[in-house]
Amino acid sequence: MQRVSYVRSFNTWVPYPYQNNISVLPVAQQIACIEGMIDAQEERIRAKDTPQTFDQWIIRMMGKGLADLFMRPYNFKVWAYPTTAMQCKWLGERVAAPSLKLVVSNTLQRKTAGNWGPNATFKFPAYGGTGGIWKAVAKTLPKEKLQFNKKVVSVDGPGHKVHLDDGGSIEYKHLISTMAVDYLVENLKVDNGDAALHKKMLAATKEGLLFSSTHVIGIGIRGELPPRIGDKCWLYFPEDDCPFYRATVFSNYSPNNCPQADVKLKTIQYADPSTGKPSGEAEGGPYWSLMMEVSESDAKPVNAATLLADTIKGCVATELCKGTDQIVSLYHRKFVQGYPTPSLGRDAALADLLPPLQEKWDILSRGRFGSWKYEVGNQDHSFELGVEAVDRALYGSPEITLDSPDYVNGRRNTERRLK
Ligand SMILES: Cc1cc2nc3c(=O)[nH]c(=O)nc-3n(C[C@H](O)[C@H](O)[C@H](O)COP(=O)(O)OP(=O)(O)OC[C@H]3O[C@@H](n4cnc5c(N)ncnc54)[C@H](O)[C@@H]3O)c2cc1C
């Protein structure tokens, strides 16, 4: 599929990446962006230090105009922490500042720039959504080695044994764990001689690691896909007219992501409930669907009781839906650990956690929350983390994805660009 991605800004759709397409914004905002970029360019020439926080990085690379219009509000909505509380090393050394020449020339010519980045095209399973990939992978594995619906309640490090909630246990030589590393450390049993080390590790998880929760909200709608949505894939929302930071037109990824037109469903509500009360009769389709994501943390609380209604209201406010749209399906799930935050204390904390787990107790804690590195925390990364952890356990091979995120992300982008 071709990525068709926009940012909702000033009541219009700005093609992604935002900075290359400011020609569609009002002139005052175009000026703010260009002035900011000029200041940033001068600052980059003058500066002797390197930025430490994400906020400093944004100002240095993009300038204040783009920071205030897009980068700061959008990133607060995504991460649920202010950009000043985040580090910038996770972005990698290869992220280039936007081209001032391109931005100015696009703006003067009222042009918009095309696709960019590692996922300008992407594949998606025809059936079963994203999980379809991993269910297909699981089918290739020996069934007798798989156990489901059991929880690890503790790990006996010195005894090399994992204890489960059903009273069972599994002995290990090398343990590759995708449990969140904070849970793992909290439930790790160690010898008395390692009590001080364990205490330090517990402190590292509590003081150094931050995460945000993610609410995923799905809305199924009756009707033809409106032309205003067209082939849009995913959309970014930096402004405060909706609680979500991203919306995905999930039915555009596969016709099997929503019911076929002959399926009859009742209308639950109109997008704007003041439109009226639905008849209660089950009717046919066609159908289309949206998936929204909302972040939450102590720094950005969410009212769970009103979130669904607020999200639907946000869909109407941002023209994803019309008030008269018939909603036939609603879904809301909270992932308590949604995003591992690249916080200021993260790398020091991980240095206190991952090496001793491995050296002392043969535990390779890997994956999105196992190794807590957002920059190598997507599905493809997490899969590679697992493959490389096995190679390390069996052959002592180095782990490139864990130790060199900048390299693997850069290499992947280069490979994509060469195609
Ligand atoms: C809102 C959202 C959107 C995302 N969008 C994308 C995207 O567009 N593209 C992309 O590539 N990635 C995306 N991701 C990331 C993707 O979900 C992760 O990369 C992937 O799930 C990480 O795999 P993992 O195996 O490391 O961790 P997980 O998928 O979290 O798996 C860890 C497993 O360990 C189990 N577990 C934890 N504790 C215990 C315990 N005590 N006992 C037994 N089992 C336990 C959990 O139940 C879980 O099954 C998104 C994530 C979120 C939250």
Coordinates of C-alpha atoms in Angstrom, one line a residue, residues 90-322:
W90 CA 16.7 8.0 20.5
L91 CA 16.1 10.0 17.3
G92 CA 19.4 8.9 16.0
E93 CA 22.2 10.9 14.4
R94 CA 20.9 10.4 10.9
V95 CA 17.8 12.5 11.2
A96 CA 18.5 15.5 9.0
A97 CA 17.1 19.0 9.6
P98 CA 14.4 19.9 7.1
S99 CA 15.7 21.6 4.0
L100 CA 15.1 25.4 4.3
K101 CA 15.5 25.7 0.6
L102 CA 12.9 23.1 -0.1
V103 CA 10.4 24.6 2.4
V104 CA 10.8 28.1 1.0
S105 CA 10.6 27.0 -2.6
N106 CA 7.5 24.8 -1.9
T107 CA 5.9 27.6 0.0
L108 CA 6.5 30.2 -2.7
Q109 CA 5.3 27.8 -5.5
R110 CA 2.3 26.7 -3.3
K111 CA 3.5 23.2 -3.9
T112 CA 3.2 20.1 -1.6
A113 CA 6.0 17.6 -1.3
G114 CA 5.5 13.9 -1.7
N115 CA 6.1 10.8 0.5
W116 CA 9.2 10.5 2.7
G117 CA 10.7 8.2 5.2
P118 CA 11.0 4.5 5.9
N119 CA 7.3 3.6 5.5
A120 CA 6.3 5.5 2.3
T121 CA 4.9 2.1 1.2
F122 CA 3.8 -0.7 3.5
K123 CA 2.2 -4.1 3.5
F124 CA -0.8 -5.2 5.6
P125 CA -2.4 -8.6 6.0
A126 CA -5.6 -9.2 4.0
Y127 CA -7.1 -11.1 6.9
G128 CA -6.8 -11.0 10.6
G129 CA -5.4 -7.5 11.1
T130 CA -1.8 -6.9 12.3
G131 CA -2.1 -10.0 14.6
G132 CA -2.5 -12.1 11.5
I133 CA 1.2 -11.9 10.8
W134 CA 2.2 -13.3 14.2
K135 CA -0.6 -16.0 14.2
A136 CA 0.8 -17.2 10.8
V137 CA 4.4 -17.2 12.3
A138 CA 3.1 -19.2 15.3
K139 CA 1.7 -21.9 13.1
T140 CA 5.2 -22.7 11.8
L141 CA 6.4 -23.4 15.4
P142 CA 6.3 -26.7 17.2
K143 CA 2.9 -26.7 19.1
E144 CA 4.2 -28.8 22.0
K145 CA 6.6 -26.0 23.0
L146 CA 3.9 -23.3 23.2
Q147 CA 1.9 -22.5 26.4
F148 CA -0.8 -19.8 26.6
N149 CA -2.8 -18.1 29.2
K150 CA -0.2 -18.6 32.0
K151 CA 1.4 -15.8 33.9
V152 CA 5.0 -15.7 35.1
V153 CA 4.7 -14.8 38.8
S154 CA 8.4 -14.9 39.6
V155 CA 11.8 -15.8 38.2
D156 CA 14.3 -17.6 40.4
G157 CA 17.5 -16.1 39.0
P158 CA 20.1 -18.3 40.8
G159 CA 17.9 -21.5 40.3
H160 CA 17.3 -20.6 36.6
K161 CA 13.6 -21.3 37.0
V162 CA 10.4 -19.5 36.0
H163 CA 7.3 -19.9 38.2
L164 CA 3.9 -19.7 36.7
D165 CA 0.5 -18.7 38.2
D166 CA -0.9 -22.3 37.8
G167 CA 1.8 -23.6 40.2
G168 CA 3.9 -24.9 37.3
S169 CA 7.5 -24.0 36.6
I170 CA 10.0 -24.0 33.7
E171 CA 13.7 -24.5 34.0
Y172 CA 15.9 -22.5 31.7
K173 CA 19.5 -22.2 30.6
H174 CA 19.0 -18.8 28.9
L175 CA 15.8 -17.0 29.5
I176 CA 14.6 -14.6 26.8
S177 CA 11.9 -12.5 28.5
T178 CA 9.5 -10.1 26.8
M179 CA 7.8 -9.2 30.1
A180 CA 8.2 -5.6 31.0
V181 CA 11.6 -5.2 32.6
D182 CA 10.1 -3.4 35.6
Y183 CA 7.8 -6.3 36.3
L184 CA 10.6 -8.8 35.8
V185 CA 13.0 -7.1 38.2
E186 CA 10.2 -6.7 40.8
N187 CA 9.5 -10.4 40.6
L188 CA 13.1 -11.6 40.4
K189 CA 14.3 -13.7 43.3
V190 CA 18.0 -13.3 44.0
D191 CA 20.6 -14.7 46.5
N192 CA 21.2 -12.7 49.6
G193 CA 24.7 -11.7 48.3
D194 CA 23.0 -9.9 45.4
A195 CA 20.4 -8.1 47.5
A196 CA 22.2 -4.7 47.2
L197 CA 22.4 -5.1 43.4
H198 CA 18.8 -6.0 43.2
K199 CA 17.8 -3.0 45.3
K200 CA 19.8 -0.8 42.9
M201 CA 18.0 -2.4 39.9
L202 CA 14.6 -1.9 41.5
A203 CA 15.5 1.8 42.0
A204 CA 16.5 2.1 38.4
T205 CA 13.1 0.8 37.2
K206 CA 11.3 3.2 39.5
E207 CA 13.4 6.3 39.0
G208 CA 14.7 5.9 35.5
L209 CA 11.9 4.3 33.4
L210 CA 8.8 6.1 32.3
F211 CA 5.9 4.8 30.2
S212 CA 2.6 6.0 28.9
S213 CA -0.6 4.2 28.5
T214 CA -2.5 4.0 25.2
H215 CA -6.2 3.9 24.7
V216 CA -7.2 2.4 21.4
I217 CA -10.7 3.3 20.2
G218 CA -12.4 1.8 17.2
I219 CA -15.5 3.1 15.5
G220 CA -17.5 1.2 12.8
I221 CA -19.7 3.4 10.6
R222 CA -22.4 2.5 8.1
G223 CA -22.2 4.0 4.6
E224 CA -19.9 4.4 1.6
L225 CA -16.4 5.7 2.5
P226 CA -16.8 9.5 2.1
P227 CA -14.7 11.1 -0.6
R228 CA -13.2 13.5 2.0
I229 CA -11.5 10.4 3.6
G230 CA -10.7 8.7 0.2
D231 CA -7.4 6.7 0.4
K232 CA -6.1 8.3 3.6
C233 CA -4.3 5.8 5.7
W234 CA -3.2 7.4 8.9
L235 CA -3.6 10.9 10.2
Y236 CA -2.0 13.0 12.8
F237 CA -3.8 15.5 15.2
P238 CA -1.6 18.0 17.0
E239 CA -4.4 20.3 18.1
D240 CA -6.8 20.2 21.0
D241 CA -10.0 19.8 19.1
C242 CA -9.8 16.0 19.6
P243 CA -8.3 13.8 22.3
F244 CA -6.5 11.5 19.9
Y245 CA -3.0 12.0 18.3
R246 CA -3.5 9.6 15.5
A247 CA -6.4 8.1 13.5
T248 CA -6.2 5.2 11.1
V249 CA -8.7 4.5 8.4
F250 CA -8.6 0.8 9.2
S251 CA -11.1 -0.3 6.6
N252 CA -8.8 1.1 3.9
Y253 CA -6.1 -1.4 4.8
S254 CA -8.2 -4.4 3.9
P255 CA -11.9 -4.8 3.0
N256 CA -11.9 -7.7 5.5
N257 CA -11.2 -5.3 8.4
C258 CA -14.9 -4.5 8.6
P259 CA -18.1 -6.5 7.9
Q260 CA -19.2 -7.0 4.3
A261 CA -22.2 -5.0 3.1
D262 CA -24.7 -7.8 3.4
V263 CA -24.2 -8.1 7.2
K264 CA -27.1 -6.4 9.0
L265 CA -26.2 -4.3 12.1
K266 CA -28.1 -2.0 14.4
T267 CA -27.1 1.6 14.8
I268 CA -25.7 2.2 18.3
Q269 CA -25.9 6.0 18.0
Y270 CA -25.5 8.8 15.6
A271 CA -22.0 10.4 15.7
D272 CA -23.7 13.5 17.1
P273 CA -26.3 12.0 19.5
S274 CA -28.4 15.2 19.2
T275 CA -29.2 14.1 15.6
G276 CA -31.8 11.7 17.1
K277 CA -32.5 8.2 18.4
P278 CA -31.6 5.3 16.0
S279 CA -34.6 3.1 15.0
G280 CA -33.2 -0.1 16.6
E281 CA -33.6 -2.0 13.3
A282 CA -30.7 -4.0 12.0
E283 CA -29.8 -2.7 8.5
G284 CA -27.1 -3.6 5.9
G285 CA -23.9 -1.9 5.0
P286 CA -21.5 -1.0 3.4
Y287 CA -19.3 -0.1 6.3
W288 CA -16.0 1.6 7.0
S289 CA -14.0 2.1 10.1
L290 CA -11.7 4.3 12.1
M291 CA -9.1 3.5 14.8
M292 CA -8.0 6.3 17.2
E293 CA -5.1 6.4 19.7
V294 CA -5.1 8.5 22.9
S295 CA -2.1 8.6 25.3
E296 CA -2.3 8.9 29.1
S297 CA 0.2 9.4 31.9
D298 CA 0.3 11.2 35.3
A299 CA 1.4 14.3 33.3
K300 CA -1.6 13.9 31.0
P301 CA -4.6 12.3 32.7
V302 CA -7.6 11.0 30.7
N303 CA -11.2 10.8 31.8
A304 CA -11.9 7.2 30.9
A305 CA -15.6 7.6 31.6
T306 CA -16.1 10.2 28.9
L307 CA -13.2 9.2 26.5
L308 CA -15.4 7.3 24.0
A309 CA -17.9 10.2 23.7
D310 CA -15.0 12.7 23.6
T311 CA -13.3 10.7 20.8
I312 CA -16.5 10.6 18.7
K313 CA -17.0 14.3 19.3
G314 CA -13.3 14.8 18.1
C315 CA -14.0 12.8 15.0
V316 CA -16.9 15.2 14.1
A317 CA -14.8 18.3 15.0
T318 CA -11.9 17.2 12.7
E319 CA -14.3 16.2 9.9
L320 CA -13.4 12.5 10.1
C321 CA -17.1 11.9 10.7
K322 CA -20.3 13.8 10.1

